[in-house]
Amino acid sequence: MLYIKCPYCGLRAQKEFSYGGDATVKRPNINEEVSSEDWDNFVYMRKSPRGKHIELWQHIAGCRQWIKVQRDTATHEIFQTAKVTEEIR
Amino acid sequence: MSQPFRLNKEGLINRNKKISFTFNGKKLFGYEGDTIASALIANGIHLVGRSFKYHRPRGFFGAGVEEPNAKLQVEFNGHSEPNVNATEMELVEGLSATSQNCWPSVNFDIGAINNFLKMFFPAGFYYKTFMWPKSFWYKIYEPFIRKAAGLGVASIEKDKERYEHKFEYCDLLVTGSGPSGLASAYAAAKNGAKVILAEDKPRFGGTLLTDDVSIDNLSGKDWAEKIISELKSMPNVTVKNRSQVFGYYDHNMLVMFERVSDHLEKKSKFTPRQRLWYIRAKETILSTGSIERPIVFGNNDTPGIFLSAAAKEYMKVYGVLVGKKPLVFTNNDSAYETALEFKKNNVEPIILDTREEHSSELIDEAKSKGIDIRFSHGVIVANGYKKVKSAKIGKLNKDKNSFEKIETIECDCICVSGFWTPSVHLASQSGNKLKYEDKIDAFIPDKKKQHETSVGAANGSFTLEESLKNGFENGSNLSAKITDTKTEIAIPNVNEKKYGTHDKFWCMPLPKNENPKRFVDFQNDVSVSDIEIALREGYRSIEHVKRYTTLGMATDQGRTSNLNGLQLVSNIENKIVPEVGHTTFRPPFTPITIGTIVGREVGMEYMPTRKTPMHEWHEKNNAVFVDAGAWKRPRYYKQGNETLFEASKREAKNVRENVGICDVTTLGKIDIKGPDAAEFLNRVYTNAWMKLPVGKARYGLMLREDGIVMDDGTTTRISENHYHMTTTTAQAANVLSHLEYYLQIVWPELNVNVVSTTEQWAGAAIAGPKSRDMLSKLYPDLDVSNDALPFMGYKEAEFFGVPSRIFRISFSGELAYEINVKSDNGMFMWEKMMEVGKEFGNQPYGTEALSTLRIEMGHVAGPELDGRTIPSDVSLNGLVSKKKDFIGKNSLVREAFNVESRQKIVGLIPIDRKSSIPEGSHIVQDQNAKLPNPKLGHVSSSCWSVENNNPFSLAIMKDGKNMIGKKFFAVSPLKNKSIEVEVISSHYVDPDGKRVRS
Ligand SMILES: [Zn+2]
């Protein structure tokens, strides 16, 4: 079981969190034209890297904040966690 | 009754307390502190089971966790447990043990005929034999396998025992209380670290209990006792025996299995049987020691053949002799200690040493005591079927591939030692890639992967001095980094015997024309020839050889067989062992009970139960409940002998004709506040929200970004910047996360806060043509006329003195209201409604009637919003704004969503107006068409229309809008039904929605 450092609450067990996918995906701006290619990329296309991956988790059984976690998808090593408003490296 | 193999004085057992037990029905006794194994051996019993494949007689081989054979069915404390390791289970009064995998008895086992048919049981025999012909499977192969194979029998009784889970955090977890473990724990404890020391055996000390050593002029055992009692007195230390750390998981999470009370005769009601510890350790010391490995020879599985260290442990810990005419067969010095222990107890051993004549401290001592030592000798084959009677031994030639001399000597046990294998299971599980250490012919941990440090024998250091030094240093350094304190500890003086070098020899050759089975893996009955066959057949990867031959599988996990199997493969392949590699070590290291894994999460405690504030009333009034997630909702209120069908029809009909009330507390409720709340709702919902006035509710539809409908519900504007959103019961948690996602990540610039208020409000729907009359009695001072409180209107008012919210919304399609009061007032509200409603014919209705009411109105719910439908599929495209942007809008232009023949919701009625259409039925053109019959749609919801008194269903159907009036078949292979149906509008009752506005 992973040990995830919530930037608000500290180190907590994985079972307090739920996974939210790739954190680097940016939603096209609301009320702005978007090409169907860009839209499809946003909705469907995700990389599945072996290694470092910046992803979203929500501290669902804690402070309910969405956070960023940089994790190695093969070893589960967590390099860094951050608030969603912060950049990871 | 005397115990013929019990020594008079030796051992750590309590001779003042006799314990009686039975084995295969025979009454026996042992002493407190015995294991089942030590007590049986004391009674001269060695034959305990039959082997898995060939049903060969098997006895004890080890004295602890390494035991591959002695798995028993054990009954104690009123339950029956299979596959209990006889060398680990402590004796308790009244215990009854029986042999497994034998029929009709362990002494006469019909399955043993397999031993004589062994040409039919080569490696991979399951894959080969039972594949063909197919028709043989059910009648011949399967019954045969069921009778012959398998270990013990799982109990079919409910497990009445209590199991617990515990979460613990520490600076240093030490796994094993041998010399290096004790030293590590002690050093770390002195530095002020929070330490957990775990020992899987009942007694602490590991090899210190059996090795002839002294530390600071104390015997190993006394030193261990001194350290343990000091550790126990320290508040920062937890010391646990009978506790096996069996798994090393991510982020230094280790899991430990504690046997809390199986060894106790009496325990309190709430004492758990076993406990599972989840331990998050900052650092871990792996002091798991090593396991002796055997030397492979002919019939090496005969009862009476032991690992030499096990034989020594039986003498020193249990005061039990494994035999009175022992052969000690070794390639190293450690077995000499076993021989010397026999000698000390007046038993004359013969030592067969595969090495050429040489000298060392131990060899010299054995010689000086007059022990018969034969160098360059080994056991070729053991004789005896159910117990060793003699052994054919041979003098090896210089190359050790044939014999110069062969003779047979009498013996009643063979104690074998092929050197030591570090227990690297936990290190390997942590992700540590192991490395091969040529000096000891075994793998040891390599570079750290997590925060694990292997010390002592687990790291390949086999001297006491080195192990202690290793332990003290690592325990001190690792903990000092955490506590910032370093207490100097003098490393004690050690007195131990110096070992000479071992012989890199692991398998005895066979003389010409002799072909006894030489087993590598006892538990899985894998012999040398099985591995040879696998390699001849082309298996190369060690992982494939493992699966094909079953070498190293099952509960044993290759504890005694792993290295010898690798040696064999590397010899045949002409590779060195590190090139062959090793198979993966998997948790659990030793078997654990399912009960422990489950813990307290059984029965009602499996998940939380959510009850509404009116639950007790429902219970008292014969509600039959249904699970809606964790919620309990009344499905119907049973009157007399009513069936579900009859009751729900009565309740629904009463709503259509009079008035009914329904507990709707379980609906998700989210409070939304902030100056940008309207803008936020406008983006979340498909319809327009900017102009909703204060005091009005609106029905809203929300999509996922891929255009699929996510949820629906009403949201009410309570005040300028304050909204009350409702969601479906099922989607409440998802919708909240969804809103939080957009507010925190996508549009942080919106000044809005959301919070769940589901549990803060109790809700009741009042529905039916007489609901306004009833409402006016509930709120005598309030104008509830259609003008003052119109459809989608909202008011706040006192409900008999308590604050309440009134929403004029309807799910049933009737004139209806929903009243919310604070949860604490829920029961008060409900009881008042029942009292006041009497004169209007009010009855409570459950979810079944609720479904009927919404289905015949064509209102969609979960079965239609199934994660595959877009708004137009469920005829809600009127709610999709063309003007503004919202979540998922861009996806709605997708080609597949806009084709002419796109699926759409329709209504179905059976042609005969009688046959109910099963939910999940497929709609087909021709019920007799050849399979696969093209599917035109599926039935999502079904009910008995109380309005029209015939069955009615909703269905999602391809090209649905052009199907109205056509006839099809609804087929349900599951229910074995085929019903001719006619397609009609999904709005079966009040299609213009007049009633809700009346
Ligand atoms: Zn948090």
XYZ file of C-alpha atoms in Angstrom, chain B residues 483-990:
508
model
C 16.389 9.812 16.590
C 19.566 11.899 16.382
C 20.869 10.038 19.413
C 23.774 7.655 19.469
C 24.404 5.540 22.548
C 27.702 3.671 22.518
C 27.304 -0.031 23.160
C 30.246 -2.334 23.764
C 30.112 -5.319 21.448
C 30.127 -8.394 23.702
C 32.813 -11.043 23.813
C 31.837 -14.119 21.898
C 32.935 -17.705 22.262
C 31.996 -19.934 19.329
C 33.416 -22.843 17.386
C 35.229 -22.091 14.159
C 33.788 -23.838 11.114
C 35.934 -25.150 8.264
C 34.924 -24.645 4.634
C 31.964 -26.544 3.220
C 31.948 -28.838 0.215
C 30.230 -27.535 -2.904
C 28.346 -30.779 -3.231
C 24.585 -31.117 -3.277
C 23.438 -34.315 -5.047
C 24.585 -37.899 -4.697
C 25.254 -39.790 -7.947
C 23.461 -43.094 -8.559
C 25.288 -46.382 -8.973
C 24.765 -48.172 -12.319
C 21.383 -49.865 -12.803
C 19.821 -48.221 -9.803
C 17.153 -45.631 -10.164
C 15.492 -44.646 -6.888
C 13.613 -41.346 -6.786
C 15.752 -38.464 -5.611
C 13.478 -35.668 -4.470
C 14.326 -32.015 -4.809
C 10.955 -30.624 -3.710
C 9.164 -32.807 -1.189
C 5.950 -30.872 -0.953
C 5.315 -30.920 -4.684
C 6.878 -34.351 -5.306
C 9.427 -33.032 -7.798
C 12.397 -35.308 -8.330
C 15.692 -34.925 -10.160
C 14.326 -36.849 -13.151
C 11.278 -34.532 -13.398
C 13.549 -31.530 -13.811
C 15.687 -33.434 -16.308
C 12.595 -34.214 -18.361
C 11.469 -30.583 -18.341
C 14.839 -29.471 -19.636
C 14.930 -32.259 -22.259
C 11.553 -31.068 -23.451
C 12.944 -27.633 -24.034
C 11.973 -25.614 -20.984
C 14.767 -23.142 -20.304
C 13.542 -20.209 -18.226
C 13.609 -21.132 -14.559
C 10.120 -19.620 -14.237
C 8.850 -22.058 -16.897
C 10.609 -25.013 -15.303
C 8.952 -24.023 -12.031
C 5.472 -24.008 -13.535
C 5.940 -27.150 -15.606
C 7.337 -29.255 -12.783
C 5.654 -27.347 -9.875
C 9.091 -27.003 -8.245
C 9.032 -24.407 -5.460
C 5.296 -23.759 -5.608
C 2.472 -23.902 -3.056
C 2.762 -23.246 0.658
C 6.387 -24.378 0.711
C 7.620 -21.694 -1.717
C 10.839 -23.663 -2.257
C 12.229 -23.059 1.204
C 14.335 -26.225 1.174
C 14.273 -26.979 -2.556
C 15.070 -23.734 -4.283
C 18.849 -23.813 -4.390
C 19.115 -27.523 -5.154
C 16.678 -27.081 -8.050
C 18.789 -24.246 -9.413
C 21.977 -26.280 -9.024
C 20.395 -29.100 -10.995
C 19.258 -26.821 -13.828
C 22.624 -25.105 -13.960
C 24.485 -28.440 -14.061
C 22.398 -29.771 -16.926
C 22.515 -26.468 -18.759
C 26.207 -26.076 -18.131
C 25.588 -22.639 -16.726
C 26.478 -21.157 -13.411
C 23.592 -20.590 -10.963
C 23.504 -16.776 -11.247
C 22.938 -17.147 -14.991
C 19.966 -19.429 -14.387
C 18.571 -16.842 -11.961
C 15.918 -17.502 -9.379
C 12.147 -17.566 -9.344
C 10.109 -14.822 -7.728
C 9.496 -14.945 -4.007
C 5.902 -14.105 -3.275
C 4.055 -13.204 -0.107
C 2.931 -14.720 2.134
C 6.199 -16.311 3.239
C 4.152 -18.778 5.286
C 0.462 -19.614 4.885
C -1.925 -17.390 6.819
C -5.612 -17.905 7.498
C -8.301 -16.297 5.369
C -9.956 -15.203 8.615
C -6.994 -12.986 9.440
C -7.048 -11.347 6.032
C -10.748 -10.607 6.417
C -10.387 -9.399 9.999
C -13.476 -7.812 11.532
C -15.050 -7.004 8.163
C -17.561 -9.835 8.220
C -21.347 -9.955 8.210
C -22.881 -6.631 9.180
C -19.388 -5.198 9.648
C -18.475 -5.892 6.019
C -19.381 -2.297 5.172
C -21.068 0.583 7.001
C -24.869 0.592 7.022
C -26.527 3.935 6.371
C -29.967 4.360 7.875
C -32.268 7.322 7.431
C -33.677 9.088 10.526
C -37.015 7.384 9.792
C -35.513 3.874 9.654
C -37.030 2.727 12.934
C -40.513 3.691 11.817
C -40.067 1.738 8.600
C -38.911 -1.278 10.590
C -41.912 -1.098 12.895
C -44.251 -0.859 9.954
C -43.153 -4.010 8.188
C -40.890 -2.392 5.629
C -38.907 -4.845 3.544
C -35.566 -3.159 2.912
C -33.385 -3.045 -0.154
C -29.720 -2.009 -0.326
C -29.016 1.191 -2.226
C -25.258 1.430 -1.918
C -24.687 1.470 1.829
C -28.198 2.784 2.449
C -31.133 0.694 3.573
C -34.295 1.851 1.811
C -37.835 0.500 2.285
C -38.670 -1.481 -0.847
C -42.284 -1.914 0.175
C -44.404 -1.977 3.318
C -45.858 -5.412 3.652
C -49.504 -5.754 4.692
C -50.677 -9.246 5.685
C -49.535 -11.866 3.213
C -48.833 -9.464 0.387
C -46.139 -10.258 -2.125
C -43.719 -7.646 -3.394
C -45.784 -7.373 -6.562
C -49.078 -6.903 -4.732
C -47.712 -4.427 -2.197
C -45.933 -2.226 -4.731
C -49.042 -2.176 -6.940
C -51.180 -1.109 -3.980
C -48.722 1.608 -2.947
C -48.310 3.007 -6.476
C -52.032 2.960 -7.137
C -52.656 4.889 -3.950
C -50.263 7.595 -5.094
C -52.054 7.866 -8.418
C -55.476 8.007 -6.703
C -54.881 9.609 -3.299
C -51.539 10.515 -1.764
C -48.439 8.696 -0.553
C -45.231 9.594 1.236
C -41.771 8.276 0.464
C -38.519 8.567 2.413
C -36.137 10.351 0.011
C -33.415 11.138 2.563
C -30.915 9.043 0.602
C -30.819 11.405 -2.367
C -27.447 13.118 -2.624
C -27.556 16.732 -1.445
C -24.818 19.248 -2.098
C -24.732 22.785 -0.770
C -23.248 25.232 -3.280
C -22.288 28.732 -2.196
C -20.364 31.663 -3.621
C -20.677 34.654 -5.945
C -19.837 32.493 -8.978
C -22.239 29.662 -8.097
C -24.630 30.446 -10.970
C -21.776 30.554 -13.487
C -20.467 27.267 -12.123
C -23.846 25.524 -12.421
C -24.127 26.923 -15.916
C -20.915 25.128 -16.846
C -21.752 21.902 -15.003
C -25.292 21.445 -16.324
C -26.307 21.206 -19.993
C -29.176 23.668 -19.561
C -29.175 27.387 -18.731
C -28.805 28.477 -15.092
C -27.949 32.158 -15.164
C -31.535 33.334 -14.926
C -33.001 31.001 -12.311
C -34.698 33.280 -9.747
C -34.291 32.927 -5.993
C -36.972 30.560 -4.656
C -37.117 28.406 -7.785
C -35.910 24.899 -8.574
C -34.772 23.590 -11.922
C -34.201 20.138 -13.313
C -30.626 19.756 -14.533
C -28.641 17.262 -16.536
C -24.883 16.865 -16.234
C -22.545 15.135 -18.668
C -19.067 13.716 -18.545
C -16.537 15.285 -20.892
C -17.157 12.467 -23.371
C -20.807 13.532 -23.737
C -22.297 10.657 -21.786
C -24.954 11.539 -19.190
C -23.459 11.472 -15.707
C -26.364 12.343 -13.441
C -29.570 14.290 -13.165
C -31.453 16.034 -10.376
C -33.003 19.297 -9.280
C -31.135 22.279 -7.971
C -32.844 25.089 -6.083
C -31.741 28.666 -5.624
C -32.091 29.203 -1.875
C -30.742 32.765 -1.943
C -28.664 35.014 -4.185
C -25.413 33.016 -3.894
C -26.696 29.819 -2.357
C -27.958 26.708 -4.181
C -29.130 23.305 -3.006
C -28.279 20.545 -5.471
C -29.721 17.037 -5.416
C -28.151 14.014 -7.085
C -29.243 10.424 -7.466
C -28.529 8.196 -4.476
C -26.000 6.160 -6.425
C -23.996 9.046 -7.896
C -23.845 11.311 -4.819
C -20.160 10.706 -4.048
C -19.051 10.827 -7.698
C -20.856 14.090 -8.363
C -19.231 15.760 -5.360
C -15.742 14.658 -6.513
C -16.605 15.822 -10.020
C -17.566 19.301 -8.783
C -14.460 19.509 -6.597
C -12.297 18.528 -9.556
C -13.559 21.409 -11.683
C -13.422 23.954 -8.856
C -9.949 22.997 -7.654
C -8.209 22.169 -10.917
C -9.988 23.448 -14.010
C -11.646 26.677 -12.888
C -9.943 27.728 -9.641
C -10.848 31.321 -10.534
C -14.521 30.611 -9.742
C -15.366 31.661 -6.201
C -17.563 28.742 -5.206
C -17.615 26.244 -2.360
C -19.339 22.861 -2.352
C -20.064 20.555 0.557
C -22.138 17.425 0.974
C -25.240 17.900 3.125
C -26.803 14.508 2.419
C -26.755 13.487 6.058
C -27.854 16.881 7.367
C -31.341 16.757 5.850
C -34.157 14.262 6.199
C -36.429 14.233 3.186
C -39.946 13.036 2.459
C -41.860 13.206 -0.807
C -45.614 13.771 -0.708
C -47.094 12.674 -4.016
C -50.572 12.245 -5.440
C -53.620 14.267 -6.453
C -54.451 14.922 -2.790
C -50.963 16.049 -1.867
C -51.849 19.764 -1.905
C -54.758 19.134 0.449
C -52.445 17.283 2.748
C -49.771 19.974 2.485
C -52.234 22.679 3.468
C -52.979 20.728 6.665
C -49.270 20.369 7.334
C -48.741 24.094 6.856
C -52.027 25.681 7.962
C -50.558 29.192 7.908
C -48.987 28.932 4.446
C -50.527 29.677 1.093
C -49.832 26.505 -0.869
C -52.033 27.301 -3.860
C -50.798 26.674 -7.375
C -50.142 30.386 -7.768
C -48.291 30.823 -4.494
C -46.281 27.592 -4.776
C -46.222 26.590 -8.450
C -44.447 23.640 -10.050
C -40.689 24.066 -9.426
C -41.417 26.527 -6.663
C -39.661 26.654 -3.292
C -40.605 27.917 0.152
C -39.191 27.888 3.644
C -41.697 27.502 6.456
C -42.166 26.141 9.962
C -43.325 22.543 10.093
C -45.160 22.335 13.433
C -42.501 24.477 14.982
C -39.430 23.126 13.221
C -37.778 24.858 10.264
C -38.366 23.149 6.942
C -37.866 23.534 3.217
C -40.646 22.799 0.723
C -39.774 21.988 -2.876
C -42.524 21.504 -5.407
C -40.789 18.847 -7.472
C -41.965 15.452 -8.648
C -40.364 12.161 -9.571
C -43.635 10.235 -9.627
C -45.183 12.499 -12.250
C -48.017 13.389 -9.879
C -48.659 16.655 -8.158
C -45.933 16.353 -5.542
C -43.774 18.089 -2.950
C -40.585 17.263 -1.130
C -40.135 18.429 2.449
C -36.694 18.639 4.034
C -36.089 19.102 7.745
C -32.927 18.753 9.795
C -32.093 15.087 10.234
C -32.880 15.211 13.932
C -36.431 16.221 13.084
C -36.897 13.558 10.411
C -38.856 11.138 12.553
C -41.032 13.932 13.910
C -41.843 15.053 10.369
C -42.620 11.541 9.205
C -44.919 10.720 12.095
C -46.780 14.025 11.700
C -47.257 13.291 8.007
C -48.665 9.851 8.777
C -51.036 11.379 11.340
C -52.207 14.305 9.212
C -52.371 12.255 6.023
C -54.895 9.744 7.355
C -57.947 11.636 6.167
C -56.526 11.804 2.613
C -55.847 8.075 2.392
C -52.109 8.614 2.684
C -49.899 5.490 2.648
C -46.127 5.199 2.723
C -44.589 3.839 -0.456
C -41.241 2.167 -1.086
C -38.704 2.106 -3.901
C -40.610 -0.515 -5.872
C -43.720 1.678 -6.148
C -41.466 4.679 -6.770
C -39.959 2.828 -9.749
C -43.367 1.896 -11.100
C -44.480 5.517 -10.913
C -41.447 6.917 -12.698
C -41.282 4.140 -15.329
C -44.828 4.553 -16.549
C -44.238 8.318 -16.695
C -41.112 7.694 -18.809
C -38.816 9.381 -16.300
C -35.271 8.055 -16.709
C -33.119 6.786 -13.833
C -30.016 4.635 -13.278
C -30.952 1.810 -15.687
C -31.300 4.339 -18.526
C -28.416 6.585 -17.447
C -26.092 3.597 -17.552
C -22.891 5.289 -18.664
C -23.626 4.620 -22.341
C -26.378 7.114 -23.134
C -26.221 10.700 -24.346
C -29.046 13.217 -23.727
C -30.906 12.534 -26.994
C -30.858 8.770 -26.311
C -33.051 9.375 -23.280
C -35.118 12.148 -24.905
C -33.561 14.862 -22.776
C -32.041 16.822 -25.664
C -34.504 19.623 -24.859
C -32.309 20.339 -21.846
C -29.167 20.762 -23.947
C -28.395 24.414 -24.545
C -27.264 25.378 -28.024
C -26.071 28.783 -26.865
C -23.666 28.237 -23.980
C -20.686 25.974 -23.360
C -20.756 23.239 -20.669
C -18.898 20.116 -19.600
C -19.068 17.552 -22.400
C -20.639 19.832 -24.999
C -17.859 19.468 -27.545
C -18.296 15.708 -27.546
C -21.953 15.871 -28.555
C -21.009 16.701 -32.150
C -19.328 13.322 -32.568
C -20.509 11.550 -35.690
C -21.688 8.394 -33.945
C -23.889 10.495 -31.628
C -25.654 12.102 -34.552
C -26.411 9.311 -37.007
C -30.017 9.020 -38.085
C -30.445 5.531 -36.597
C -28.999 6.476 -33.182
C -30.512 4.558 -30.229
C -33.403 6.137 -28.371
C -35.617 5.457 -25.406
C -38.995 3.859 -26.226
C -41.834 2.199 -24.339
C -42.791 -1.449 -24.753
C -46.021 -3.239 -24.003
C -46.619 -6.972 -24.450
C -49.085 -7.835 -27.193
C -50.979 -10.091 -24.792
C -51.094 -7.253 -22.198
C -50.244 -9.853 -19.557
C -46.654 -11.069 -19.792
C -44.141 -9.065 -17.800
C -40.988 -8.337 -19.777
C -37.810 -9.240 -17.890
C -35.332 -6.371 -17.455
C -32.253 -6.998 -19.542
C -34.183 -8.721 -22.342
C -32.849 -8.206 -25.847
C -35.107 -6.847 -28.528
C -34.947 -8.877 -31.738
C -36.848 -8.999 -35.000
C -37.133 -12.766 -35.224
C -37.172 -14.865 -32.070
C -36.186 -17.976 -34.025
C -33.280 -16.473 -35.949
C -29.973 -18.267 -36.024
C -27.541 -17.166 -33.316
C -26.073 -14.658 -32.955
C -29.445 -13.036 -33.334
C -28.986 -9.343 -34.243
C -29.837 -7.220 -31.206
C -31.891 -4.094 -31.798
C -31.933 -2.854 -28.225
C -32.436 -3.850 -24.619
C -35.108 -3.533 -21.954
C -33.827 -1.184 -19.227
C -36.748 -0.950 -16.754
C -39.991 -2.866 -16.307
C -43.077 -2.392 -14.203
C -46.745 -3.215 -13.951
C -48.480 -0.039 -15.050
C -51.013 0.721 -12.326
C -52.602 3.347 -14.531
C -53.304 0.967 -17.435
C -53.224 -2.326 -15.526
C -50.809 -4.133 -17.803
C -47.018 -4.555 -18.014
C -44.965 -1.686 -19.349
C -41.233 -1.380 -19.990
C -38.699 1.188 -21.032
C -36.118 0.154 -23.593
C -33.145 1.705 -25.351
C -33.558 0.809 -28.982
C -31.642 1.382 -32.168
C -33.420 3.940 -34.388
C -35.996 4.086 -31.592
C -37.844 7.128 -32.852
C -38.861 5.342 -36.062
C -39.914 2.138 -34.332
C -43.105 3.393 -32.682
C -45.995 1.100 -33.612
C -43.799 -1.789 -34.763
C -43.754 -5.259 -33.254
C -40.700 -7.193 -32.020
C -39.723 -9.884 -29.574
C -38.159 -9.267 -26.192
C -36.098 -12.378 -25.492
C -34.461 -13.275 -22.211
C -32.317 -16.402 -22.456
C -31.651 -16.013 -18.734
C -35.347 -16.303 -17.844
C -36.010 -18.500 -20.878
C -38.729 -16.145 -22.084
C -39.681 -14.648 -25.397
C -42.447 -12.066 -25.422
C -43.971 -10.359 -28.405
C -44.040 -6.614 -27.798
C -45.226 -3.436 -29.407
C -43.157 -0.265 -29.386
C -44.929 2.815 -28.022
C -43.898 6.178 -26.611
C -41.826 6.107 -23.439
C -44.334 8.497 -21.854
C -47.091 6.017 -21.130
C -48.985 8.108 -18.586
C -49.753 11.821 -18.761
